[in-house]
Each structure stands twice: as C-alpha cells, then as structure tokens.
C-alpha atoms as an extended CHARMM CRD file, in Angstrom:
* protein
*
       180  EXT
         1         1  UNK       CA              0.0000000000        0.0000000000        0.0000000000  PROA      1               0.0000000000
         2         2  UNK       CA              1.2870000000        2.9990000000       -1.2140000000  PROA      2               0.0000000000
         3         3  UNK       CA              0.3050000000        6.8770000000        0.1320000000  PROA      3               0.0000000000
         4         4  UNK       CA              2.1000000000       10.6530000000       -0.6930000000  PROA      4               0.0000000000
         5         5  UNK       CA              2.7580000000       13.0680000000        1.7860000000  PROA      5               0.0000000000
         6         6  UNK       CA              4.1370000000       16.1830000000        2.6640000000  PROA      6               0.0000000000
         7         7  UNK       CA              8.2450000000       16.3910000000        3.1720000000  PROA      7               0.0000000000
         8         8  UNK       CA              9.5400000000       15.7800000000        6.6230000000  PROA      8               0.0000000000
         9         9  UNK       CA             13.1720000000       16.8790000000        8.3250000000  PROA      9               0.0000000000
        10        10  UNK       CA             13.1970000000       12.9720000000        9.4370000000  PROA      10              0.0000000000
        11        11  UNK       CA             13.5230000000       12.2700000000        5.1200000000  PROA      11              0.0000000000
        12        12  UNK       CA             16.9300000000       14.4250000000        4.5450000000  PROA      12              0.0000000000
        13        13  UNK       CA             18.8420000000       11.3520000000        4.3380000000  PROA      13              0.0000000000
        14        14  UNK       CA             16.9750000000       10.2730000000        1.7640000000  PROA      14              0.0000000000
        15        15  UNK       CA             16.7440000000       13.3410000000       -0.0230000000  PROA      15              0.0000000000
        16        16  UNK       CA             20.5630000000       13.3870000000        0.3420000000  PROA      16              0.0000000000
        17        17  UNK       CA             21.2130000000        9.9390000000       -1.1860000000  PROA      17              0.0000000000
        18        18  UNK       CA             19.0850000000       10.6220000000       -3.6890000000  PROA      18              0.0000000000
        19        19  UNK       CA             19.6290000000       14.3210000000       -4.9080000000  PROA      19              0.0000000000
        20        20  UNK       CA             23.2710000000       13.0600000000       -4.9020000000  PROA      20              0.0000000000
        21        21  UNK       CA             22.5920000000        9.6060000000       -6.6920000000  PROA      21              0.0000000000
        22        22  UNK       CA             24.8080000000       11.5630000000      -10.0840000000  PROA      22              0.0000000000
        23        23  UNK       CA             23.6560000000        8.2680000000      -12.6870000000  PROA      23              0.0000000000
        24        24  UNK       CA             20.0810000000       10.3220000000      -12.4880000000  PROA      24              0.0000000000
        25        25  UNK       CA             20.7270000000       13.4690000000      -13.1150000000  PROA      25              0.0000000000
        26        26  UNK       CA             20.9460000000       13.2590000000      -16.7350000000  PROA      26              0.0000000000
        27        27  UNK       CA             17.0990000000       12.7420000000      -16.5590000000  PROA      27              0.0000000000
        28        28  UNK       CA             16.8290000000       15.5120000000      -14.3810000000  PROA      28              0.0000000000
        29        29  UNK       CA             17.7400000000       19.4950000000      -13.4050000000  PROA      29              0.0000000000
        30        30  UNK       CA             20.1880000000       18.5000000000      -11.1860000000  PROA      30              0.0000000000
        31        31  UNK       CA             23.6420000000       18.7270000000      -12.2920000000  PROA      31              0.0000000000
        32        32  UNK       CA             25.3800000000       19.0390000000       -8.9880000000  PROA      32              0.0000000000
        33        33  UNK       CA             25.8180000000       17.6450000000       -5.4320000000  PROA      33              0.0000000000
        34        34  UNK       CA             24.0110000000       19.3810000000       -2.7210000000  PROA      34              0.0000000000
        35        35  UNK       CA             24.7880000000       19.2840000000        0.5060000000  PROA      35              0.0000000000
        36        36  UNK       CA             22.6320000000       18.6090000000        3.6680000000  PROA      36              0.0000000000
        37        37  UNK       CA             22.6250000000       22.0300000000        4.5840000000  PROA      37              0.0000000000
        38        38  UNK       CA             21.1100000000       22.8570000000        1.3160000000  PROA      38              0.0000000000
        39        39  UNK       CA             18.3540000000       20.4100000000        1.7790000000  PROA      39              0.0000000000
        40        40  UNK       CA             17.5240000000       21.6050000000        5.3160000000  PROA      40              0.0000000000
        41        41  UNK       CA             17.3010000000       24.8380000000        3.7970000000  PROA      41              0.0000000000
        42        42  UNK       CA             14.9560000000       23.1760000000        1.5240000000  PROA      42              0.0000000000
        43        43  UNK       CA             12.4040000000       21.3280000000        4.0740000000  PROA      43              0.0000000000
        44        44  UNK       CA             11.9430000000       24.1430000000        5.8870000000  PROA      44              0.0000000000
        45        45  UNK       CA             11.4080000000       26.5820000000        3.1830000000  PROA      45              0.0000000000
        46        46  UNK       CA              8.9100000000       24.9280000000        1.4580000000  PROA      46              0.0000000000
        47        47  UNK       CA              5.1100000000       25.1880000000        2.8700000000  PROA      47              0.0000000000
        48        48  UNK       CA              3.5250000000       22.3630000000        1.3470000000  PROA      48              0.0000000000
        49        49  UNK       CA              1.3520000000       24.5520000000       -1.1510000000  PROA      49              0.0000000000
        50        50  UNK       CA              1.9260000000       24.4390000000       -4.7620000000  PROA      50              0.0000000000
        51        51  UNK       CA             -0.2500000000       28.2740000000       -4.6060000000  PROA      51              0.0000000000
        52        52  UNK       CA              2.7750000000       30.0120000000       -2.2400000000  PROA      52              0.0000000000
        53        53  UNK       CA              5.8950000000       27.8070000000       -3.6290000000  PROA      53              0.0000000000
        54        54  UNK       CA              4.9480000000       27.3950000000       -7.3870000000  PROA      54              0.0000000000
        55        55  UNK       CA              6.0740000000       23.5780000000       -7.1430000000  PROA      55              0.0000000000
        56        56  UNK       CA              5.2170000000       20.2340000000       -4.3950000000  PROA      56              0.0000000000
        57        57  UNK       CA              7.1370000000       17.5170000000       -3.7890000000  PROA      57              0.0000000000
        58        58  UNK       CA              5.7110000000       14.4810000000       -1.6200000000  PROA      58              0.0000000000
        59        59  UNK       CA              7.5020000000       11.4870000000       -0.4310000000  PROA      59              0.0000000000
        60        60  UNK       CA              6.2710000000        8.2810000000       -1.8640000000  PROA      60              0.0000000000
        61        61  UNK       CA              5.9320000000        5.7870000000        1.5430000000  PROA      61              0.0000000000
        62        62  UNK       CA              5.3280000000        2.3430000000        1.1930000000  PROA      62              0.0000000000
        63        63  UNK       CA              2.8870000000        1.5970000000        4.3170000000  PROA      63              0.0000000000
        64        64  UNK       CA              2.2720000000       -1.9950000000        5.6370000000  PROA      64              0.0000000000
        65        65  UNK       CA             -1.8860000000       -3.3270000000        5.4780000000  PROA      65              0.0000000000
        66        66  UNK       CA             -0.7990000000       -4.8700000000        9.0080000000  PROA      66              0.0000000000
        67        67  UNK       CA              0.0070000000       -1.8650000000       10.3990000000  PROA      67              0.0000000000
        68        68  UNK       CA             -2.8530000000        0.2900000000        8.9420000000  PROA      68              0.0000000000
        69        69  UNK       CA             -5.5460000000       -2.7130000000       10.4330000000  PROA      69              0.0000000000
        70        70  UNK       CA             -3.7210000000       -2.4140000000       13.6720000000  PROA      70              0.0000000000
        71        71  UNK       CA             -4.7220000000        1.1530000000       14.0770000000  PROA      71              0.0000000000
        72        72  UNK       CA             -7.7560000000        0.9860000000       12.1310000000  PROA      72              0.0000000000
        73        73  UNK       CA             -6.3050000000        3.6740000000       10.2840000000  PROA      73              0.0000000000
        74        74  UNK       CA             -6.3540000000        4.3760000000        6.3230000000  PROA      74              0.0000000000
        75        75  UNK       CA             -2.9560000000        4.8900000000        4.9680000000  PROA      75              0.0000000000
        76        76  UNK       CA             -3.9890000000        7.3890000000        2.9990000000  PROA      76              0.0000000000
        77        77  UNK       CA             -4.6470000000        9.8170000000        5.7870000000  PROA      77              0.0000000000
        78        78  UNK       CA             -3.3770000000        8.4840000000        9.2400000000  PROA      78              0.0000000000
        79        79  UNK       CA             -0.1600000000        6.7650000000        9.6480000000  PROA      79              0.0000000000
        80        80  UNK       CA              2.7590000000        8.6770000000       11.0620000000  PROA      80              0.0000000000
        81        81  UNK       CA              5.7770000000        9.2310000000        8.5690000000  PROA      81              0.0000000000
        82        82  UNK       CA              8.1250000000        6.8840000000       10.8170000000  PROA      82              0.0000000000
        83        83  UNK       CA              5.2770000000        3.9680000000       10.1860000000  PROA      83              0.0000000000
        84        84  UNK       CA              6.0550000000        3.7260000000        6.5210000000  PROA      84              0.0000000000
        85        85  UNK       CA              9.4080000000        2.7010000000        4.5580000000  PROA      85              0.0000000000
        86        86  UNK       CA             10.1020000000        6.0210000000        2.4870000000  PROA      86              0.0000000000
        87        87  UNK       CA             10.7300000000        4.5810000000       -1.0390000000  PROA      87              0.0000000000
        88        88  UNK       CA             10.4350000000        7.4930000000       -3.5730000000  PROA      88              0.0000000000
        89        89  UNK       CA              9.2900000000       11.2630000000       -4.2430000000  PROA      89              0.0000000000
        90        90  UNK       CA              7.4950000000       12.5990000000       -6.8120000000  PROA      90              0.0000000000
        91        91  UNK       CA              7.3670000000       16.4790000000       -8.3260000000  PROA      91              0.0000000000
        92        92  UNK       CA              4.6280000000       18.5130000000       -9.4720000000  PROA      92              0.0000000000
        93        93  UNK       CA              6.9560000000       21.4970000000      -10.9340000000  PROA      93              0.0000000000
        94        94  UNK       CA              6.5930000000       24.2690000000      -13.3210000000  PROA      94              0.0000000000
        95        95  UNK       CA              2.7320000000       24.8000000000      -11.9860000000  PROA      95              0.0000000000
        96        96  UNK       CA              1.0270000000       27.4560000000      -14.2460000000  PROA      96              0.0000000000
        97        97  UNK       CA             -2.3290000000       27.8860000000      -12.3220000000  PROA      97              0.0000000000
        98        98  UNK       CA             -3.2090000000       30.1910000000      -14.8030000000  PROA      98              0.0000000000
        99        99  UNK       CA             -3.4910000000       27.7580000000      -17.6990000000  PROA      99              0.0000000000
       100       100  UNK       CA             -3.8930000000       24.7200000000      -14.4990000000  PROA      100             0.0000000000
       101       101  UNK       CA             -0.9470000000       22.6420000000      -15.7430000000  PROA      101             0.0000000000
       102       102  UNK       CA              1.5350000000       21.4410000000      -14.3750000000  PROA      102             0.0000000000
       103       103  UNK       CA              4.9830000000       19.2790000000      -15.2710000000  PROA      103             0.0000000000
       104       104  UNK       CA              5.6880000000       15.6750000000      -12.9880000000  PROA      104             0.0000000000
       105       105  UNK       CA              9.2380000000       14.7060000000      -11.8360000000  PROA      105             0.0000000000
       106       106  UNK       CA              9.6230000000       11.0620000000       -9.8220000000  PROA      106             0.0000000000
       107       107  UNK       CA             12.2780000000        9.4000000000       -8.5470000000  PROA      107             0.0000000000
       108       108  UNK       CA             12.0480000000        5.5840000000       -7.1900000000  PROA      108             0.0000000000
       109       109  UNK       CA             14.8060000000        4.4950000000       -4.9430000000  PROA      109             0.0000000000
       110       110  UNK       CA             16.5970000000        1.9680000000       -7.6230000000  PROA      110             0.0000000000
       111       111  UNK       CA             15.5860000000       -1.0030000000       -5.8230000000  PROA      111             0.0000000000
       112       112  UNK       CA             12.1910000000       -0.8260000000       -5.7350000000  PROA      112             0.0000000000
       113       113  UNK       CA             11.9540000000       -0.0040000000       -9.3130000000  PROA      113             0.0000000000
       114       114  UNK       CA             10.3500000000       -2.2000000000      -11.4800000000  PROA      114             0.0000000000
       115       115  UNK       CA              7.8080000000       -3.1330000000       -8.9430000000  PROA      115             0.0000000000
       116       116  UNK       CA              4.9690000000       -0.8190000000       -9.3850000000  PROA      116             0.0000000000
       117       117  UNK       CA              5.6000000000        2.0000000000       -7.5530000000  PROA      117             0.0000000000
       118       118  UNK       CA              5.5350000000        4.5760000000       -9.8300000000  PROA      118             0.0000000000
       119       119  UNK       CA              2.3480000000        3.5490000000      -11.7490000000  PROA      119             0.0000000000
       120       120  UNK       CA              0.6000000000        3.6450000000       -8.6470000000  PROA      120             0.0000000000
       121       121  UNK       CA              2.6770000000        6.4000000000       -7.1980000000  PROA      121             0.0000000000
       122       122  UNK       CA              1.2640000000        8.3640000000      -10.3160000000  PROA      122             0.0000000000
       123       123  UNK       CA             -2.3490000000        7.4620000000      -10.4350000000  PROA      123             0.0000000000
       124       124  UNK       CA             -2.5260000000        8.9370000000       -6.5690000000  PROA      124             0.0000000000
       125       125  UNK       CA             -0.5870000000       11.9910000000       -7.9930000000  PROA      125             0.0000000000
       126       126  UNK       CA             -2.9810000000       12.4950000000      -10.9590000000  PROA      126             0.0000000000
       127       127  UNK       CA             -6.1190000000       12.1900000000       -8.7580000000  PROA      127             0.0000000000
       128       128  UNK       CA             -4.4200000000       14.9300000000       -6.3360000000  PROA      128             0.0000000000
       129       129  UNK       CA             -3.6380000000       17.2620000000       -9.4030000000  PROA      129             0.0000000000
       130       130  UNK       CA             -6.4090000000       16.7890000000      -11.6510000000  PROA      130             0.0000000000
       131       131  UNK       CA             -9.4730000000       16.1290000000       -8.8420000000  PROA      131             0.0000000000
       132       132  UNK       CA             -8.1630000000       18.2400000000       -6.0460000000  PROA      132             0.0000000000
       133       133  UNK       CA             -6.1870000000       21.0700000000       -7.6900000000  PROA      133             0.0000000000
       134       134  UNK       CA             -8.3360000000       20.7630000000      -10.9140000000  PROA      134             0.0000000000
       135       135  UNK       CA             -5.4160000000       21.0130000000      -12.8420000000  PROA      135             0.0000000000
       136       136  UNK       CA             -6.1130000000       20.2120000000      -16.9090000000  PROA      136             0.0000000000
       137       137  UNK       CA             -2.8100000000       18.9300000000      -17.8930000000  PROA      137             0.0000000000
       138       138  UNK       CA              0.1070000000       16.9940000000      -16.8010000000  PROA      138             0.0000000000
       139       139  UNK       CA              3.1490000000       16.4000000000      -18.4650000000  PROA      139             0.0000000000
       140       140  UNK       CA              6.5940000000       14.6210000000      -18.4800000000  PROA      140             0.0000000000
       141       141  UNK       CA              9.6770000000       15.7200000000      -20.2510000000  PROA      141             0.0000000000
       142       142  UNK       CA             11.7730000000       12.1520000000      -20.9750000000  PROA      142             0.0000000000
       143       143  UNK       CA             14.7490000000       11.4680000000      -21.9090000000  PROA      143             0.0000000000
       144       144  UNK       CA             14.1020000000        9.1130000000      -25.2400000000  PROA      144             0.0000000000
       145       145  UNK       CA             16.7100000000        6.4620000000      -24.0470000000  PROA      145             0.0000000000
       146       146  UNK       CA             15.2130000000        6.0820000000      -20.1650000000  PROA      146             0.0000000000
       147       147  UNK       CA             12.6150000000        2.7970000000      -21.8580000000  PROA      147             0.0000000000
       148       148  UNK       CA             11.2050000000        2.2510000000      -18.4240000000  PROA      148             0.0000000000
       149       149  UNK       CA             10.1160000000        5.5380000000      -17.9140000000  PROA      149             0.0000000000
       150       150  UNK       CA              8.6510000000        6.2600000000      -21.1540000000  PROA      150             0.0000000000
       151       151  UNK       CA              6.6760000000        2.6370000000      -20.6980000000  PROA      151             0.0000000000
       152       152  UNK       CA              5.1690000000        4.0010000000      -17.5760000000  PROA      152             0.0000000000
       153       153  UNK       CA              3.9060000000        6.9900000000      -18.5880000000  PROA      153             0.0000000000
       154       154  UNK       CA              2.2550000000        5.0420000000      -22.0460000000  PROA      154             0.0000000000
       155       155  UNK       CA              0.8660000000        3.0780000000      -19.4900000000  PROA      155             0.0000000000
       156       156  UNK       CA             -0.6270000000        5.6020000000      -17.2210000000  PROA      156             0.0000000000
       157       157  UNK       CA             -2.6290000000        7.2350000000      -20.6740000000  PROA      157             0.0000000000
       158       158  UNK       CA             -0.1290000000       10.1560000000      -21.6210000000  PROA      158             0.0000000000
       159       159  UNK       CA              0.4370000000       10.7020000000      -25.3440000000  PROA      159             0.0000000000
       160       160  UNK       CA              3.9890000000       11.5220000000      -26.5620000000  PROA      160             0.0000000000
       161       161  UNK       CA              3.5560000000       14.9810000000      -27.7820000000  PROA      161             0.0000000000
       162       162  UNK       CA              6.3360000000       17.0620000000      -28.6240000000  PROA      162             0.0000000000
       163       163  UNK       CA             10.3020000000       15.6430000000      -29.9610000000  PROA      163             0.0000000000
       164       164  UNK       CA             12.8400000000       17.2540000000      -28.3440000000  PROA      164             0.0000000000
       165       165  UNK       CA             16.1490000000       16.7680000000      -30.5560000000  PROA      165             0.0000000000
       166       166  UNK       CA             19.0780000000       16.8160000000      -28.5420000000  PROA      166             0.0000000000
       167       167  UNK       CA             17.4910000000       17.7510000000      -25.0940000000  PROA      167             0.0000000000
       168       168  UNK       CA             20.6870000000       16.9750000000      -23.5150000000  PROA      168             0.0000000000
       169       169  UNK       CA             23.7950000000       15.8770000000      -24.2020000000  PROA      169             0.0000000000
       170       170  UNK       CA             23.0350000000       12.6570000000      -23.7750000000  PROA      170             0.0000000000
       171       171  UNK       CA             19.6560000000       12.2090000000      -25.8060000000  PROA      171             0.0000000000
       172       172  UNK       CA             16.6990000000       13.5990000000      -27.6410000000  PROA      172             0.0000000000
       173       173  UNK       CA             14.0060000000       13.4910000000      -25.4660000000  PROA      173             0.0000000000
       174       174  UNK       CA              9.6970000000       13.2500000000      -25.4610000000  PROA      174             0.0000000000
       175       175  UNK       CA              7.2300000000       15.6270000000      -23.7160000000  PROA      175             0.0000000000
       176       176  UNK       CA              4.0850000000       13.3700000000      -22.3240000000  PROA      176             0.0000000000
       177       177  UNK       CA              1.3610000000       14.7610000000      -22.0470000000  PROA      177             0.0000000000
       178       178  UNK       CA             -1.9080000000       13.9720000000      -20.0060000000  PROA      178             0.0000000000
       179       179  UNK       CA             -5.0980000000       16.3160000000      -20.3410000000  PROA      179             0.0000000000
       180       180  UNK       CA             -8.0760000000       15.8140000000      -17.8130000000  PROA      180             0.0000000000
C-alpha cells in the first residue's frame, strides 16, 4: 500500500542519497551535489502549497496493510511518517495555475523499481492534481533512451507529444502529455 505526503526533516537522508545519486541526473535538473545544509534549507522553506511555492514535492511511503488494520487507520490519511518505509518522491513542478498545468518529476529508490511503484505512485498523484487542484494537464519531459520511464507513462494514458532533438547531451528526449 502505497500513500504521498508532505516532506519531513526525518527524510533528509533520503533526499541526500538521492539528490546526490549523479547516474540520475541526466534525466533531471540537477547537475550538482548538494549538501545537507542545502536540503535543510529546503524542508523548511517549502510550505507544502503548490499556490505560495509554485512547485510540491511528496515522499512516496510504502505503508504496511498490518500496520494500517492495527490502528484501524487508512494509509492514505493516518499513519505517522516513521510507520512507513520512504521509497520514492514525486514532483509537481513548473505549476502554471493560470493555464492549471503542471509538469511531474519522480524518482524511485533503484531497488524498488520495477515493482509498481511509480504507476501507482502516479495514479494517486494524478487524482491529487487533476481532482483536487483541478489542474487540466500533466506532463513529463523524458529522456528518449530512459525505456522504463517512457513505458510508464504510455501506461498511465499520456500521449507523446512534442520531440525534443538533442534535449541533452546525452539524448533527444519526449514531452508526455496527459489532459483531464
């Protein structure tokens, strides 16, 4: 069982391995270490509300059944960060409530790719942006050699949309797109 929530100071090691983790950053805006003061800075800027910071990042946590029918609680809403094995983060970025769109950035700890996560870490995003924040269009800028990635979001109903010849200097890459 999967939920997103808001950043925590308890998840700057994980930020930190992963901000850091240099074989991704060719997929992403990072193109240099930061350091944990950085990150601190980071979690305690940020408010939690796409309106005021103009981008949200949750933590994907992976949160046991067993513990949820414990409690009687619903993962979605009542399970204390330190109940849950923090396994990912996804990014709503570039937020133009103007024209209600929005761009998506995700990262999976490497060994719990492959397993589902980010479909269903997605789906729960989408139903946040496009129910909640009645956003009208999602998208994904991907690199054209990152297969898995591309697979998900064909998967998840986004169209490929715009080529981007030599994106990087590593490859071309594909805008998805998703419209509500």
């Amino acid at each position: 069982m999967l939920r997103l929530r808001k950043i925590e100071p308890t998840d700057l090691p994980f930020l930190y391995q992963w901000e850091n983790d240099a074989s991704s950053w060719a997929d992403g805006a990072n193109h240099n270490p930061l350091s944990q003061q950085d990150l601190r800075d980071y979690i305690a800027s940020t408010t939690g509300d796409i309106y005021k910071d103009g981008q949200l990042r949750l933590v994907i946590q992976s949160v046991s059944e067993a513990v949820c029918q414990q409690r009687g609680l619903s993962a979605q809403r009542s399970v204390s960060p330190q109940d849950g094995l923090t396994i990912g983060c996804v990014d709503l970025f570039d937020f133009d409530p103007r024209n209600r769109r929005a761009a998506i950035g995700m990262y999976i700890a490497p060994e719990f790719r492959g397993k589902g996560v980010g479909h269903e870490a997605l789906k729960q995003l989408e139903a946040y942006a496009f129910d909640f924040l009645r956003l009208r269009c999602l998208y994904a800028v991907i690199a054209t050699n990152n297969i898995p990635c591309s697979a998900l979001y064909e998967h998840a109903g986004y169209q490929p949309s715009s080529p981007l010849p030599a994106w990087t200097l590593e490859s071309d890459a594909v805008i998805w797109i998703k419209n509500q």
